[in-house]
XYZ file of C-alpha atoms in Angstrom:
299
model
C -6.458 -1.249 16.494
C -4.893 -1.184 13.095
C -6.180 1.651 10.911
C -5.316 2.648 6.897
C -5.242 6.128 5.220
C -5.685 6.258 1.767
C -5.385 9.656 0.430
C -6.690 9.222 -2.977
C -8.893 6.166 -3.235
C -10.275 5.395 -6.968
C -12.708 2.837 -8.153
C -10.092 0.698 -10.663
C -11.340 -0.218 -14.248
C -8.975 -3.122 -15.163
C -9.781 -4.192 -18.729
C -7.879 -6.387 -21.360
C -7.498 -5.528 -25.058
C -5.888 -7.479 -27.655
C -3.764 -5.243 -29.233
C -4.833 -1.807 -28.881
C -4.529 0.601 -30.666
C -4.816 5.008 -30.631
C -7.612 6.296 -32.788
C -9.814 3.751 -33.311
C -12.601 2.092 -31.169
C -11.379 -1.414 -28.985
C -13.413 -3.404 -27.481
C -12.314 -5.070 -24.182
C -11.773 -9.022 -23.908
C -12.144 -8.790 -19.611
C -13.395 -5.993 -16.820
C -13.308 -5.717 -13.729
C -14.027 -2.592 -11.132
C -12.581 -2.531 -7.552
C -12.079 -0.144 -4.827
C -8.567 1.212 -5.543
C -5.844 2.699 -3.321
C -3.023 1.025 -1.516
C -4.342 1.189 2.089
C -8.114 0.204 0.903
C -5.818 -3.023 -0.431
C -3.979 -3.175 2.912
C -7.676 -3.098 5.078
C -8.994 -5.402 2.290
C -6.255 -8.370 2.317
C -5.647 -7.921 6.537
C -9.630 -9.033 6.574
C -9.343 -11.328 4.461
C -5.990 -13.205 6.554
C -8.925 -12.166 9.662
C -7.654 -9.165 10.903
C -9.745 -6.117 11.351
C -8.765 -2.823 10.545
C -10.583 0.868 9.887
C -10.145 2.392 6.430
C -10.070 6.181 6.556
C -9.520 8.344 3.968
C -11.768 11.132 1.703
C -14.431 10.296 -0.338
C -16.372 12.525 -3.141
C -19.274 11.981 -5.355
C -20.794 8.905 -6.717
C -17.341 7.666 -7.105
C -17.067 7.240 -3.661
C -20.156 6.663 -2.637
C -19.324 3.385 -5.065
C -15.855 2.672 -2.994
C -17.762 2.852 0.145
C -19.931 0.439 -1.058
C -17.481 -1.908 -2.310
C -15.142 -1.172 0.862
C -18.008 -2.621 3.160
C -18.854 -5.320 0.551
C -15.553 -6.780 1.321
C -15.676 -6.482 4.737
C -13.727 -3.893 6.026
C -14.834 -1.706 8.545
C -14.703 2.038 6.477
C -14.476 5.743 8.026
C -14.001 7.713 5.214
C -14.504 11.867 5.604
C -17.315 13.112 2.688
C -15.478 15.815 0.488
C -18.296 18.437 -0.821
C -16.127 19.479 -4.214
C -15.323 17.023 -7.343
C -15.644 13.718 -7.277
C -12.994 10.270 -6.107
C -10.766 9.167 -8.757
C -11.444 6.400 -11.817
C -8.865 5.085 -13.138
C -8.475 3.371 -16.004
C -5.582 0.150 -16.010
C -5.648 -1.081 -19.710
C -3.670 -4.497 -20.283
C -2.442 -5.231 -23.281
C 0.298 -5.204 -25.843
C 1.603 -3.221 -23.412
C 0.113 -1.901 -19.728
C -1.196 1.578 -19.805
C -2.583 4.062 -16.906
C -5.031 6.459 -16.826
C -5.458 7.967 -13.283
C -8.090 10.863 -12.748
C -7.348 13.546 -9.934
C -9.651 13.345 -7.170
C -11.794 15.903 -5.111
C -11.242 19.023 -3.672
C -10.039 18.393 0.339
C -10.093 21.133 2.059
C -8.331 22.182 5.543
C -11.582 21.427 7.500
C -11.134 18.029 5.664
C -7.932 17.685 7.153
C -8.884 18.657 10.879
C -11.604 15.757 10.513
C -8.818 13.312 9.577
C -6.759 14.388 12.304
C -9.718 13.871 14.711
C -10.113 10.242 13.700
C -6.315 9.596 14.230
C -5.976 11.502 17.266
C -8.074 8.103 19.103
C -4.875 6.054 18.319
C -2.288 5.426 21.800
C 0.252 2.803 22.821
C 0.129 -0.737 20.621
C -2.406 0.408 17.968
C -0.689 0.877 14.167
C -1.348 3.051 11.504
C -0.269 2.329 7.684
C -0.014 5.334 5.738
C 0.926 4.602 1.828
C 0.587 5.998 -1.201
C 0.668 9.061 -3.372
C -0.774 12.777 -1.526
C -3.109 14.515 -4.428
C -2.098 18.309 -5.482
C -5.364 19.228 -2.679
C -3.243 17.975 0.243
C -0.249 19.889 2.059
C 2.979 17.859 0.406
C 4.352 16.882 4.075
C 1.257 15.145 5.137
C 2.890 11.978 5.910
C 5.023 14.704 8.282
C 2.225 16.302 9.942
C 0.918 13.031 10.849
C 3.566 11.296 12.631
C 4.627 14.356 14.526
C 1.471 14.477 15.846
C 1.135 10.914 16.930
C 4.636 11.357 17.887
C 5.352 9.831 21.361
C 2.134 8.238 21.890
C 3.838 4.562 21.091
C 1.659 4.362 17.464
C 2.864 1.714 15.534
C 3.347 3.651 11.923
C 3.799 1.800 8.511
C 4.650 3.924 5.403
C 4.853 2.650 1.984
C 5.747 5.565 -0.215
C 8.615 6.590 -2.790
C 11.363 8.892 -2.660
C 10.395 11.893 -0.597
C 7.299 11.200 1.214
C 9.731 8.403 2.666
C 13.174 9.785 3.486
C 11.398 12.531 5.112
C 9.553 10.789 7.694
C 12.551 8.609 8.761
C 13.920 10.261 11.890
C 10.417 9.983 12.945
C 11.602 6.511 13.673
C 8.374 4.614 11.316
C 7.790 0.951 12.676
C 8.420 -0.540 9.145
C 8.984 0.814 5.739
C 8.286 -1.269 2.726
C 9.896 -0.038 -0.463
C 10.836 -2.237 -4.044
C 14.037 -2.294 -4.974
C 13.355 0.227 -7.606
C 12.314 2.862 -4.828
C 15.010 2.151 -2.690
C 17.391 2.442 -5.183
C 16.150 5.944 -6.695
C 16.526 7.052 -3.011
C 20.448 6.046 -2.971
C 21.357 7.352 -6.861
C 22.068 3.124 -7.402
C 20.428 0.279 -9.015
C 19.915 -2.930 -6.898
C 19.188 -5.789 -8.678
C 20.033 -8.454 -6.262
C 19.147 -9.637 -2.914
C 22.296 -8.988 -1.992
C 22.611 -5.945 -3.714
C 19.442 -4.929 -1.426
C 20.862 -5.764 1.979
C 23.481 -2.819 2.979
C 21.165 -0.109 1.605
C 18.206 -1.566 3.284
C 20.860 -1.230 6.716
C 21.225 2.307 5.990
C 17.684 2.966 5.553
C 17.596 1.716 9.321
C 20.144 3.536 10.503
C 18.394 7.176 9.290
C 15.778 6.113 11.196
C 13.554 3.322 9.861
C 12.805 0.704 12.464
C 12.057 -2.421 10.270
C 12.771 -2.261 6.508
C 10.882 -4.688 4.066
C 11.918 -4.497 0.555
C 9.503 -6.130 -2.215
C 11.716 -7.263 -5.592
C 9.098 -8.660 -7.528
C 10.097 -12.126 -9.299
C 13.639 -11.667 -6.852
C 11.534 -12.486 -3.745
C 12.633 -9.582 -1.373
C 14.479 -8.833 1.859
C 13.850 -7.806 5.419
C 16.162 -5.770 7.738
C 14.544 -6.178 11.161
C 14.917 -4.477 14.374
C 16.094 -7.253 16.120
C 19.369 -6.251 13.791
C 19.014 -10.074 11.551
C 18.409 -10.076 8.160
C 15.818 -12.506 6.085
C 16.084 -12.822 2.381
C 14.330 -15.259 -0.026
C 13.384 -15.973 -3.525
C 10.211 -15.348 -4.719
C 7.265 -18.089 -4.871
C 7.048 -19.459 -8.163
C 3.492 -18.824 -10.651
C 2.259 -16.636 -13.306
C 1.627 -13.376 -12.489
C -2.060 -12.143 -13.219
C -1.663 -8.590 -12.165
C 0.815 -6.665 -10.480
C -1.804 -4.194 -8.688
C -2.238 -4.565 -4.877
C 1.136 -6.933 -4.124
C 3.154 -4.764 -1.973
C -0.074 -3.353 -0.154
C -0.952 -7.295 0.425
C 3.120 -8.105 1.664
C 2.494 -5.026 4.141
C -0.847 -6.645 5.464
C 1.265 -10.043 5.050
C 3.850 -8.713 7.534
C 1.577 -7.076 9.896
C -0.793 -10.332 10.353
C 2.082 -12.880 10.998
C 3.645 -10.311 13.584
C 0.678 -10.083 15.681
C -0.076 -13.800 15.002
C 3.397 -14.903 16.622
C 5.430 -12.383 17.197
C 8.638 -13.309 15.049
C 9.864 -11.730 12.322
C 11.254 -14.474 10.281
C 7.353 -15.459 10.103
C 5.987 -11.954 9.525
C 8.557 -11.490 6.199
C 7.730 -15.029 5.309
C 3.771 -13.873 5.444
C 4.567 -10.412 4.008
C 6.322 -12.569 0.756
C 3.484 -15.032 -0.008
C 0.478 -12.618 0.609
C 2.349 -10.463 -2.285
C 2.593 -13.200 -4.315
C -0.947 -14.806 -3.821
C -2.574 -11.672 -4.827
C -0.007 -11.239 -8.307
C -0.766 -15.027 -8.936
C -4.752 -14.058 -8.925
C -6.953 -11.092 -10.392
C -7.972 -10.673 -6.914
C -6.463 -9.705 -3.823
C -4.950 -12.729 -1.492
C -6.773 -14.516 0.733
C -5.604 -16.883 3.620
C -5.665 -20.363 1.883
C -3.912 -19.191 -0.707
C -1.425 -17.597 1.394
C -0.621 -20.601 3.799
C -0.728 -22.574 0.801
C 2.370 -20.422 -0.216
C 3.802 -20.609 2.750
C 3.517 -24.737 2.912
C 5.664 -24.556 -0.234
């Protein structure tokens, strides 16, 4: 079994405006609305490389009811815990001159909300994985990523994080199956700035020795680097195309990874998989599906 939390999940409004502008009316050029948050995008691109997986998560409001319905439309098989208070996130991803955010705050969770969450991940045992990634809203306890491997401690759960600065270092001596930060985030972490492959390498070897098991770094245009348990090291340039949008690449390079491990079992193939499902979905304005991933993998 490979389940997803998402924390926060949003329904994303991705527009284009030629050259906007503050304090007057634009009018878009392209929209487009999809379920957002990074382990939705995990769930979503693991279905569509035909691997099942169980979203969980908390939903609020017609907001969510929306994500739910948008969740399922693609396939995925979706838990997500009702929250009574507020409503899940919009936010707003405006493209143009320049690339602008506007992320709304989520419901209310409360502890009971928690305790359900907890129920749903106390099913996983020995071989299943669980991918926990992204931001915790101001409603959650700030060591949830914490409180969640300590509990599945010792029970042989396969657990993937994807998150910056704290939320990461502090779950490393839990000993997480793979950790998948840029080169920007892994660089904050170590006060330097790695702008190489190379550059990568030793600090992605020190990330595994405090505790991380396998250590994929994404770098964007650079390609990206994976420190494996096995103790070998793959690095490669990225695939070459125009990027369409950014959103969703490392979620679909952490669905990448997973799929070609279980598929055979090597490494070199699972960072290979990992690279061109990232790059499939920032060569498209949707999120990468299997032809276009072996077709990146051909190359």
């Amino acid at each position: 079994m490979i389940c997803t939390v998402t924390f926060n999940p949003s329904l994303d409004y991705i527009v284009r405006v030629d050259d906007m502008r503050l304090g007057v009316i634009n009018r878009t050029t392209y929209e487009q609305v999809l379920p957002g948050g990074k382990g939705i995008n995990v769930s979503i691109v693991l279905g569509n490389l035909g691997h099942e997986s169980c979203a969980l998560g908390f939903l609020a409001g017609f907001t969510g009811t929306e994500i739910a319905r948008r969740v399922r439309e693609a396939h995925v098989h979706a838990d997500f815990i009702e929250v009574e208070k507020g409503m899940s996130r919009i936010n707003a991803k405006i493209k143009s001159n320049e690339e602008t955010e506007l992320n709304g705050q989520g419901p209310l969770i409360t502890e009971e909300n928690i305790e359900q969450l907890y129920a749903k991940l106390d099913v996983l045992g020995q071989g299943d994985t669980l991918v926990i990634s992204g931001s915790v809203p101001n409603t959650l306890p700030g060591d949830m990523y914490e409180r969640i491997m300590a509990r599945l401690d010792g029970r042989g759960v396969r657990i993937v994080v994807d998150a910056e600065r704290d939320l990461l270092t502090r779950v490393l001596p839990y000993h997480p199956f793979l950790v998948k930060p840029n080169n920007i985030e892994l660089g904050d972490i170590y006060g330097v700035r790695l702008k190489t492959r190379a550059d990568v390498v030793p600090y992605a070897q020190r990330m595994q020795r405090e505790g991380a098991r396998n250590v994929l770094v994404s770098m964007a245009g650079e390609g990206g680097v994976l420190v494996a348990e096995t103790g070998e090291v793959f690095e490669s340039p990225a695939a070459k195309g125009t990027v369409v949008n950014s959103v969703g690449a490392g979620d679909s390079a952490v669905a990448g990874f997973l799929a070609g491990l279980a598929e055979t079992g090597s490494y070199e193939t699972a960072f290979y998989m990992a690279l061109s499902a990232g790059s499939a979905s920032a060569f498209s304005d949707h999120l990468a599906t299997r032809p276009e991933v072996e077709a990146l993998m051909a190359r």
